[in-house]
XYZ file of C-alpha atoms in Angstrom:
457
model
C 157.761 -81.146 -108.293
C 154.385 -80.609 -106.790
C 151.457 -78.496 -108.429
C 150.415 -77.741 -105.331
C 152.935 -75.621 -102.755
C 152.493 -75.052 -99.035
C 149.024 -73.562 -99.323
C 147.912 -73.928 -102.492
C 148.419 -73.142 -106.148
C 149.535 -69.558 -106.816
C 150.211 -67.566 -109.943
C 149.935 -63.888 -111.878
C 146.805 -64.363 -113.065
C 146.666 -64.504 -116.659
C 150.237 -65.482 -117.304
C 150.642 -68.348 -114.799
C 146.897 -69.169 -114.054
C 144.812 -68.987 -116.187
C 140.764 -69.709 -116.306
C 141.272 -72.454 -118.094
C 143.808 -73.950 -115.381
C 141.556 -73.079 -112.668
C 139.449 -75.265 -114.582
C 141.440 -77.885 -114.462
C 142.261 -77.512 -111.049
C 138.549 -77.658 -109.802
C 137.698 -80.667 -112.303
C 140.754 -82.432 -111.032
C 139.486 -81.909 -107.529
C 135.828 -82.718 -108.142
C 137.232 -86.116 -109.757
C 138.889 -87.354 -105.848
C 135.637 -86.394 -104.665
C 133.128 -87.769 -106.796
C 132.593 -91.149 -105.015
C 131.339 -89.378 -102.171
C 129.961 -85.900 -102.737
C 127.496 -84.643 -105.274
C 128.046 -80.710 -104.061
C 130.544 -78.362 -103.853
C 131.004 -75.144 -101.928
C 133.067 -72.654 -104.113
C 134.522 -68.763 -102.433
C 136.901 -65.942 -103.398
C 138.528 -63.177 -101.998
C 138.351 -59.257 -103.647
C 140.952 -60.077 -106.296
C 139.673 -58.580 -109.606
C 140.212 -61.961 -111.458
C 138.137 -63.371 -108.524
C 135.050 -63.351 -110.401
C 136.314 -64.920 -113.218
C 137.842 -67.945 -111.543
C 134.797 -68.895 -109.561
C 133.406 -68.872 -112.973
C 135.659 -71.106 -114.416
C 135.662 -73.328 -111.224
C 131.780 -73.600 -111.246
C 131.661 -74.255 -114.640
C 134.065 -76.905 -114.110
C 132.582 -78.579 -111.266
C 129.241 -78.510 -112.879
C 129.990 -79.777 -116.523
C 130.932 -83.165 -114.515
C 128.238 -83.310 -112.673
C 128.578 -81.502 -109.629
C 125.759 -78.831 -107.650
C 128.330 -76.226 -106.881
C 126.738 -73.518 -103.949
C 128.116 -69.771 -104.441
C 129.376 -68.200 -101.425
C 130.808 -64.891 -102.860
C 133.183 -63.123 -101.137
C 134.156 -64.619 -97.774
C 137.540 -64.768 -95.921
C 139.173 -68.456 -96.390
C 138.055 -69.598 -92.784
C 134.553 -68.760 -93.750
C 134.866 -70.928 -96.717
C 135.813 -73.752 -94.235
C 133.240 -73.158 -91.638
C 130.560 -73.587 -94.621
C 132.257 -77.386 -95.573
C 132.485 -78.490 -92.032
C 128.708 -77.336 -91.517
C 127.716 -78.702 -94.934
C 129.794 -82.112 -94.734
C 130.893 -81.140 -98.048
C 134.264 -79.893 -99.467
C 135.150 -76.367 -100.860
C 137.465 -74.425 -103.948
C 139.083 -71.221 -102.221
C 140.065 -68.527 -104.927
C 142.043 -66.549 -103.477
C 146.030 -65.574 -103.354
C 146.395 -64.661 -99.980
C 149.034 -62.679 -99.273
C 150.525 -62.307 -102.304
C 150.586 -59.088 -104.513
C 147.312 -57.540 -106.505
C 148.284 -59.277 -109.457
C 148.316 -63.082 -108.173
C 145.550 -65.303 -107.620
C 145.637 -69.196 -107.142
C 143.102 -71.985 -105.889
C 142.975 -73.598 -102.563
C 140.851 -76.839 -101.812
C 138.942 -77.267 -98.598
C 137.785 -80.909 -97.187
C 134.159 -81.585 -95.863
C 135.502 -81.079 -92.090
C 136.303 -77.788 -93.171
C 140.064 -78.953 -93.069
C 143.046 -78.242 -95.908
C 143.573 -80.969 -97.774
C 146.212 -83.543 -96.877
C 149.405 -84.011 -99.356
C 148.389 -87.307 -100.254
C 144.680 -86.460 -101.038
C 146.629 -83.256 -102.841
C 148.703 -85.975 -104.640
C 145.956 -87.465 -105.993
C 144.437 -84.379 -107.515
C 147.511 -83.731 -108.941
C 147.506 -86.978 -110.799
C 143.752 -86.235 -112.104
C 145.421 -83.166 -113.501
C 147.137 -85.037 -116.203
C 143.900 -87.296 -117.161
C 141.215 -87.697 -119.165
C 138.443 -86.579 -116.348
C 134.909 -87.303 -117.323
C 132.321 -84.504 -118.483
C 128.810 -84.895 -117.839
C 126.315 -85.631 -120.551
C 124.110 -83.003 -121.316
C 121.115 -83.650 -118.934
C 123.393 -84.480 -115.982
C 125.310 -81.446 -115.641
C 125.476 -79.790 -112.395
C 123.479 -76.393 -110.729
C 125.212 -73.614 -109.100
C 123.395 -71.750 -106.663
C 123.985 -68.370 -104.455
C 124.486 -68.526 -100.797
C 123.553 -65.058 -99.463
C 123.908 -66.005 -95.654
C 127.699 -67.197 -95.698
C 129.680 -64.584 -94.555
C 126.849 -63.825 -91.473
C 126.906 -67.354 -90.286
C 130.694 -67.232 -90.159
C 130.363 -63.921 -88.114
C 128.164 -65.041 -85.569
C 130.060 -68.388 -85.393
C 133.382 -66.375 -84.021
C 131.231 -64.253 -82.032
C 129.964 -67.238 -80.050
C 132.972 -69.107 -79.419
C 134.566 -66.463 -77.697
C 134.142 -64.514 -74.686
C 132.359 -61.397 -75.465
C 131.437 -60.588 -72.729
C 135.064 -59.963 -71.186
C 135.601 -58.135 -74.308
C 133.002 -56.052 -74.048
C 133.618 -55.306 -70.123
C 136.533 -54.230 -71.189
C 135.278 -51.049 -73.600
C 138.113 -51.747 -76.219
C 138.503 -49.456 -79.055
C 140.353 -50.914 -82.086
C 141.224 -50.053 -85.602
C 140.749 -52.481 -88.099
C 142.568 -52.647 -91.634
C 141.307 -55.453 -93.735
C 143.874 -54.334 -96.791
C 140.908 -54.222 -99.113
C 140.159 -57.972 -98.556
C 138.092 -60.615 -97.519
C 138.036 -59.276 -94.132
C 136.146 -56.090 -94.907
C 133.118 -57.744 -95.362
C 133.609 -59.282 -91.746
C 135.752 -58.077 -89.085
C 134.417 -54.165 -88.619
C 131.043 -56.098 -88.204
C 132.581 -58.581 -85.466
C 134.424 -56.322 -83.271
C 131.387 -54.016 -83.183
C 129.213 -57.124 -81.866
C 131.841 -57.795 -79.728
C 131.348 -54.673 -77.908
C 134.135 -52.559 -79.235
C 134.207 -49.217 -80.418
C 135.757 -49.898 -83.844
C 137.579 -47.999 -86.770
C 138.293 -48.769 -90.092
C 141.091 -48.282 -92.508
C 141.632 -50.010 -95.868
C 137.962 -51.595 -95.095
C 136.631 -51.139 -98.870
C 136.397 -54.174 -100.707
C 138.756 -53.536 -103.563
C 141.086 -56.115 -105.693
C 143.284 -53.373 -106.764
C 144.482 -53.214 -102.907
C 144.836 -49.006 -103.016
C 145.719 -48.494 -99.568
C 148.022 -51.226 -99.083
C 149.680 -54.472 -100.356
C 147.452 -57.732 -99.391
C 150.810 -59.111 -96.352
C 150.071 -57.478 -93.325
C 154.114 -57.051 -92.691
C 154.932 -53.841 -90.925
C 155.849 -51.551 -93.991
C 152.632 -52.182 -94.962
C 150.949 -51.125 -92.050
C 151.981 -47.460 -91.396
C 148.392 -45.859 -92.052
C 147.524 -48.627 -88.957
C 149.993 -47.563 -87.114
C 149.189 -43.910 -87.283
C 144.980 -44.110 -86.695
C 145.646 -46.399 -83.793
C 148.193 -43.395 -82.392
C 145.702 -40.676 -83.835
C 142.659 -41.843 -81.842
C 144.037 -43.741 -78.656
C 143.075 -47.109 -79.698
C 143.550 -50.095 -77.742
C 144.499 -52.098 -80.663
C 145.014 -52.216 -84.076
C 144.671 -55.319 -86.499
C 145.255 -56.323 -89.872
C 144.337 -59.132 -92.169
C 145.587 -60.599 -95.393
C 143.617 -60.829 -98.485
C 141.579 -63.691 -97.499
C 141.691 -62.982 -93.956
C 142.874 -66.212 -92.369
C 145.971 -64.230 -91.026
C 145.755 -61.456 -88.286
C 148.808 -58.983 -87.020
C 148.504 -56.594 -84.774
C 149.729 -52.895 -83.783
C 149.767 -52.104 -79.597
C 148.004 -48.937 -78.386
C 151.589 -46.770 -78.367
C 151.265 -47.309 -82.664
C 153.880 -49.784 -82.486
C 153.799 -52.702 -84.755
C 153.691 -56.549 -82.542
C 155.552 -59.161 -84.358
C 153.536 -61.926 -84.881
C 156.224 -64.485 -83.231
C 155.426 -62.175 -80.155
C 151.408 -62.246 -80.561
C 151.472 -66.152 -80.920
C 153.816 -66.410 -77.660
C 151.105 -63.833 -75.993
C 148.470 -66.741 -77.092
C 150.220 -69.986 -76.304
C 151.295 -68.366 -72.661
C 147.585 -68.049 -72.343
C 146.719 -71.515 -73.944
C 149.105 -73.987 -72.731
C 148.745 -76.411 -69.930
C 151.333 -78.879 -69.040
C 151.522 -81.797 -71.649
C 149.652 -79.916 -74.318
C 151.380 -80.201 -77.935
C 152.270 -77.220 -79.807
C 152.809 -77.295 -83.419
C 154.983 -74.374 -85.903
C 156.890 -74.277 -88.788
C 160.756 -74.506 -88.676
C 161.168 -70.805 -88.232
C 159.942 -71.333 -85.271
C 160.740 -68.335 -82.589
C 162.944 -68.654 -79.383
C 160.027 -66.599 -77.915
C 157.111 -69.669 -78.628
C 160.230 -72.687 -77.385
C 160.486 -70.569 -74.066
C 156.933 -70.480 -73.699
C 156.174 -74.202 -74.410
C 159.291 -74.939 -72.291
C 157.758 -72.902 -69.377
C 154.772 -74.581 -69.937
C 155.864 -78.082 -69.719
C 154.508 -78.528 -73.043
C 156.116 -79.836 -76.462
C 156.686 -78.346 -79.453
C 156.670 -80.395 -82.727
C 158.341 -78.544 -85.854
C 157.147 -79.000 -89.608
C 158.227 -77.567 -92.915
C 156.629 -74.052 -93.683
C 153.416 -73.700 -94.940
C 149.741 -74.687 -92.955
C 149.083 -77.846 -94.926
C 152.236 -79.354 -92.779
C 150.946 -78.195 -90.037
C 147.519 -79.169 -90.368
C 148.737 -82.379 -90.874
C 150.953 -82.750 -88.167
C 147.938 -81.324 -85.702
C 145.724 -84.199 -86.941
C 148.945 -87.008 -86.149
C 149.605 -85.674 -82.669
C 146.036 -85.540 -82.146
C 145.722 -89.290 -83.001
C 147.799 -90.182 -80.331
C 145.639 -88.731 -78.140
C 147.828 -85.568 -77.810
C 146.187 -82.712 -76.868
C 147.106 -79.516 -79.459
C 146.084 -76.181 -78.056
C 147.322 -73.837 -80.345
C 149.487 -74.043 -83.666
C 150.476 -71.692 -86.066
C 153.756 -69.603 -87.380
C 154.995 -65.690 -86.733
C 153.373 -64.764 -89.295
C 149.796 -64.541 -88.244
C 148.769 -67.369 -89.082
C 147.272 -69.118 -86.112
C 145.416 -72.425 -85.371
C 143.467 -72.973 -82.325
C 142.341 -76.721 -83.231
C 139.607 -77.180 -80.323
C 137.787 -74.633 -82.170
C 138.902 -75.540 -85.946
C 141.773 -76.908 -87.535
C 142.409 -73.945 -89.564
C 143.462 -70.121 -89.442
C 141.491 -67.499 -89.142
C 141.978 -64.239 -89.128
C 138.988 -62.905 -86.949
C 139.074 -65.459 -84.708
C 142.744 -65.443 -83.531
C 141.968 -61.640 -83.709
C 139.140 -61.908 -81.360
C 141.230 -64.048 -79.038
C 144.445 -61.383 -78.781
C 141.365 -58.864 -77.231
C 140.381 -61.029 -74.680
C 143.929 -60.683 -73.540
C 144.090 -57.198 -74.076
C 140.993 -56.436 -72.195
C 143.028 -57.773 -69.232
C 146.729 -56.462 -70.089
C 147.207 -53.601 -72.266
C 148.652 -54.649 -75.370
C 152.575 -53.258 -75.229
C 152.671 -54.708 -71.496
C 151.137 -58.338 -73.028
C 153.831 -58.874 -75.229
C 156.770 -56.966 -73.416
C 157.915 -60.645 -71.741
C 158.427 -61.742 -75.649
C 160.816 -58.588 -77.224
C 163.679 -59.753 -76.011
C 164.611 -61.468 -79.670
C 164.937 -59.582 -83.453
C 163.989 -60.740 -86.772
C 164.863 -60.236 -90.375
C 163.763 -61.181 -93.583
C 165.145 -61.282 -96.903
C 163.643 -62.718 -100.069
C 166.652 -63.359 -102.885
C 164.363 -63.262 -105.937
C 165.220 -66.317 -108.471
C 165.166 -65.646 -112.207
C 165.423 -68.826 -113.441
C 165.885 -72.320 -112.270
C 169.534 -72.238 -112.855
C 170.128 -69.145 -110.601
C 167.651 -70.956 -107.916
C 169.899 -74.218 -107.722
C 173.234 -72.153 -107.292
C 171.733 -70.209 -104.281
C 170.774 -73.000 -102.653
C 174.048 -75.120 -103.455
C 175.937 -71.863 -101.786
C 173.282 -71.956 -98.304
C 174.255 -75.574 -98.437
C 177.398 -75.171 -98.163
C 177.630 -72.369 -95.648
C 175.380 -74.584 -93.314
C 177.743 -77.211 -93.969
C 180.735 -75.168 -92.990
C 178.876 -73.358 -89.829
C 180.040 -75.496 -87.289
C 176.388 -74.466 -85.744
C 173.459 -76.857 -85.463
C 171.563 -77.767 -88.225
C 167.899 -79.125 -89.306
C 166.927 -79.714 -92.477
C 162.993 -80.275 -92.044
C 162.267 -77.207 -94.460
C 165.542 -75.593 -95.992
C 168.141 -75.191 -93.837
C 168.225 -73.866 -90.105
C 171.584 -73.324 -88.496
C 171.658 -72.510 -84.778
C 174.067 -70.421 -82.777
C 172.771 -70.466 -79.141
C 172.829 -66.492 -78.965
C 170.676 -66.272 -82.975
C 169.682 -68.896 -85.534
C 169.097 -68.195 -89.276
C 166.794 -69.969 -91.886
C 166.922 -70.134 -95.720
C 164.675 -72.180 -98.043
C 163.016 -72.050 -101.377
C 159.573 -70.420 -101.357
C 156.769 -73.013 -102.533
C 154.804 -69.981 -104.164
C 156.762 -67.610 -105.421
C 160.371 -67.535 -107.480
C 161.854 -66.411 -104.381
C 164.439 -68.038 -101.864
C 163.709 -66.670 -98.152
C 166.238 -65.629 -95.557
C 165.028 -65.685 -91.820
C 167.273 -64.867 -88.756
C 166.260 -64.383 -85.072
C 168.934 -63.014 -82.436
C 169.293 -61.650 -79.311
C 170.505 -57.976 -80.865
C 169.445 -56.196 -84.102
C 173.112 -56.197 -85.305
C 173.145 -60.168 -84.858
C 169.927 -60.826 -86.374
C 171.344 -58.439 -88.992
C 174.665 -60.483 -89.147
C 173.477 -63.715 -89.186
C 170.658 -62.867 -92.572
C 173.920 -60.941 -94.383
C 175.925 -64.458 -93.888
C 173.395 -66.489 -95.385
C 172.392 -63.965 -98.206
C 176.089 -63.429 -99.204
C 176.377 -67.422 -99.738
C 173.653 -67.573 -102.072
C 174.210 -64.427 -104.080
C 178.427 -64.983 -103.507
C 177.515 -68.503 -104.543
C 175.316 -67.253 -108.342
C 177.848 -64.441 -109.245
C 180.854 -67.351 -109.226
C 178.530 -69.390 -111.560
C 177.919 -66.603 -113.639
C 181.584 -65.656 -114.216
């Protein structure tokens, strides 16, 4: 089983990571990367233990020799726009979307690029060596970087076009959740020419205002300013702001599979590649379809897709845009990697053409729902997923098997696999009708739990 999950290593902090395995991690790390780099970038988001794992990962990475540089609180893409401008790599504390009570450690290559699974492979194996400390008088320096999170700023600011933005007089409310983002986004969109808002924009690891996923239920005090002052927009981040969601100008919430289909439409041109996870909306396969593009599937989780950008790109395939529903979107001409403010700043370009309920009307023609069947042990987690097998085995519909299981109907397809971060199994169904989408979930849950209360008996 690996250490490392789709995006990371994630746990309550305190229970199931600890300092000390942050560490670990960062030693384990510094150990791949020794041969070629003497200096390490090191961020967090607001978490409360955040402070205290950059510790222990600094005093990691120096005690074996490494110069680690202290960027402080920074959203996860600024992290990476530091290593690709540095040439050297980077340890992400952060948890993002998970709960108050999680944090974990991400690990950033010196193009500013996740790392692949078999570079992650191999820092898994240092984990369970003898890694070398430094002697005394070759230990390592840390040093703060006070211009990190204004570099990162000004980088999105230049790579997209403000000056349609600003034309355009947008107002928008932004909710950071307490995050990363705070320290960012209000800043952006006001150089960007908007008239901007705030809600949820004070730095604070105890997330008061709202839960760190920017999901709908979490985003009803959005919802309600964007309503309450006649905004054009409304967006929300994550706790380390790589993600961005969005609310339309009526109040009403955008599903991310419908936000990403606004962007590809916008991106694609005929042969382009397109890359998502395998809950993949019908909304982005019409688009790519209509585009005479392709679209190449991967397990869930951006380390697949980051990886399967970089093959497609080695064959000389152009990739315009990648991502998955759930705001998490790639545009790799710009960076391989999400970010939040970015993608953000690219859904207002759009907007200040096409108001934002008429940009994504052509894409709410399917429903989703989610379920997350939590697992209490690893016993209860194997007869869930031996029921789901069985049911897709017994479907008659079609089935892949890249991530979990995915059965398609034609009208509605549903999705269940084991969560690489938390002790949850995940339900995901798409249809034509709420009651289908609805339908389609209750079939899959009531195999798993049907499936645990017969091995309980």
């Amino acid at each position: 089983m690996h250490v490392f999950g789709s995006s990371g290593v994630r746990g309550v902090a305190g229970e199931e990571l600890t300092p000390r395995y942050v560490l670990r991690v960062a030693q384990a790390a510094g150990s791949v990367w020794t041969e070629e780099y003497d200096r390490i970038a090191v961020a967090r988001d607001t978490r409360t233990t955040g402070r205290t794992y950059v510790n222990a990962a600094t005093g990691g990475l120096t005690g074996i020799g490494f110069d680690v540089d202290r960027l402080g609180i920074v959203p996860t893409p600024g992290l990476q726009a530091y290593c690709e401008r540095e040439a050297i790599p980077g340890v992400m504390i952060t948890a993002s979307h998970n709960p108050p009570a999680y944090n974990g450690v991400k690990l950033v290559g010196s193009d500013g690029v996740e790392l692949t699974r078999e570079t992650l492979d191999r820092v898994e194996s240092a984990l369970s060596g003898n890694i070398e400390q430094a002697a005394w008088d070759r230990v390592g320096e840390d040093r703060p970087i006070e211009n990190a999170r204004r570099s990162y700023r000004e980088a999105v600011v230049s790579a997209v076009d403000r000056e349609r933005i600003a034309d355009a007089d947008l107002t928008v409310v932004v909710d950071p959740g307490h995050g990363a983002g705070s320290l960012i986004s209000p800043d952006l969109f006001r150089e960007l020419g908007c008239t901007v808002h705030t809600v949820n924009a004070q730095p604070d690891g105890h997330f008061p205002g709202r839960n760190p996923e920017p999901v709908a239920a979490n985003l009803g005090d959005l919802r309600a300013y964007v309503e309450a002052t006649d905004a054009d927009l409304g967006i929300a981040h994550d706790g380390d702001a790589d993600r961005a969601m969005f609310v339309d100008g009526t109040g009403e919430h955008i599903e991310g599979d419908a936000a990403l289909a606004a962007l590809a439409a916008a991106e694609l041109d005929p042969g382009d590649g397109v890359v998502s996870a395998v809950n993949a909306s019908q909304r982005l396969v019409d688009v790519v379809n209509a585009a005479d593009a392709t679209l190449s599937l991967t397990p869930i989780g951006s380390t697949h897709i980051v990886s399967r950008i970089r093959e497609l790109e080695s064959t000389g395939t152009r990739v315009s845009i990648a991502g998955e529903g759930n705001g998490g979107i790639l545009f790799p001409e710009y960076r391989i990697a999400r970010d939040g403010a970015y993608t953000a700043a690219r859904f207002c370009e759009l907007v200040a053409e096409t108001p934002a309920n008429e940009l994504i009307a052509p894409y709410d023609e399917y429903y989703n729902v989610r379920r997350n069947l939590t697992v209490d042990d690893e016993g209860q987690r194997e007869a869930m997923l031996d029921g789901i097998e069985a049911r897709a085995d017994a479907s008659g519909a079609d089935l892949d098997t890249t991530d979990g299981w995915r059965l398609d109907y034609g009208d509605g397809w549903v999705l269940a696999r084991p969560s690489g971060t938390e002790p949850v199994v995940r339900v995901y169904a798409e249809a034509r009708s709420p009651e289908r989408a609805e339908e389609l979930a209750a079939q899959m849950v009531d195999a798993a739990t049907n499936q645990t209360a017969t091995n309980d008996a």
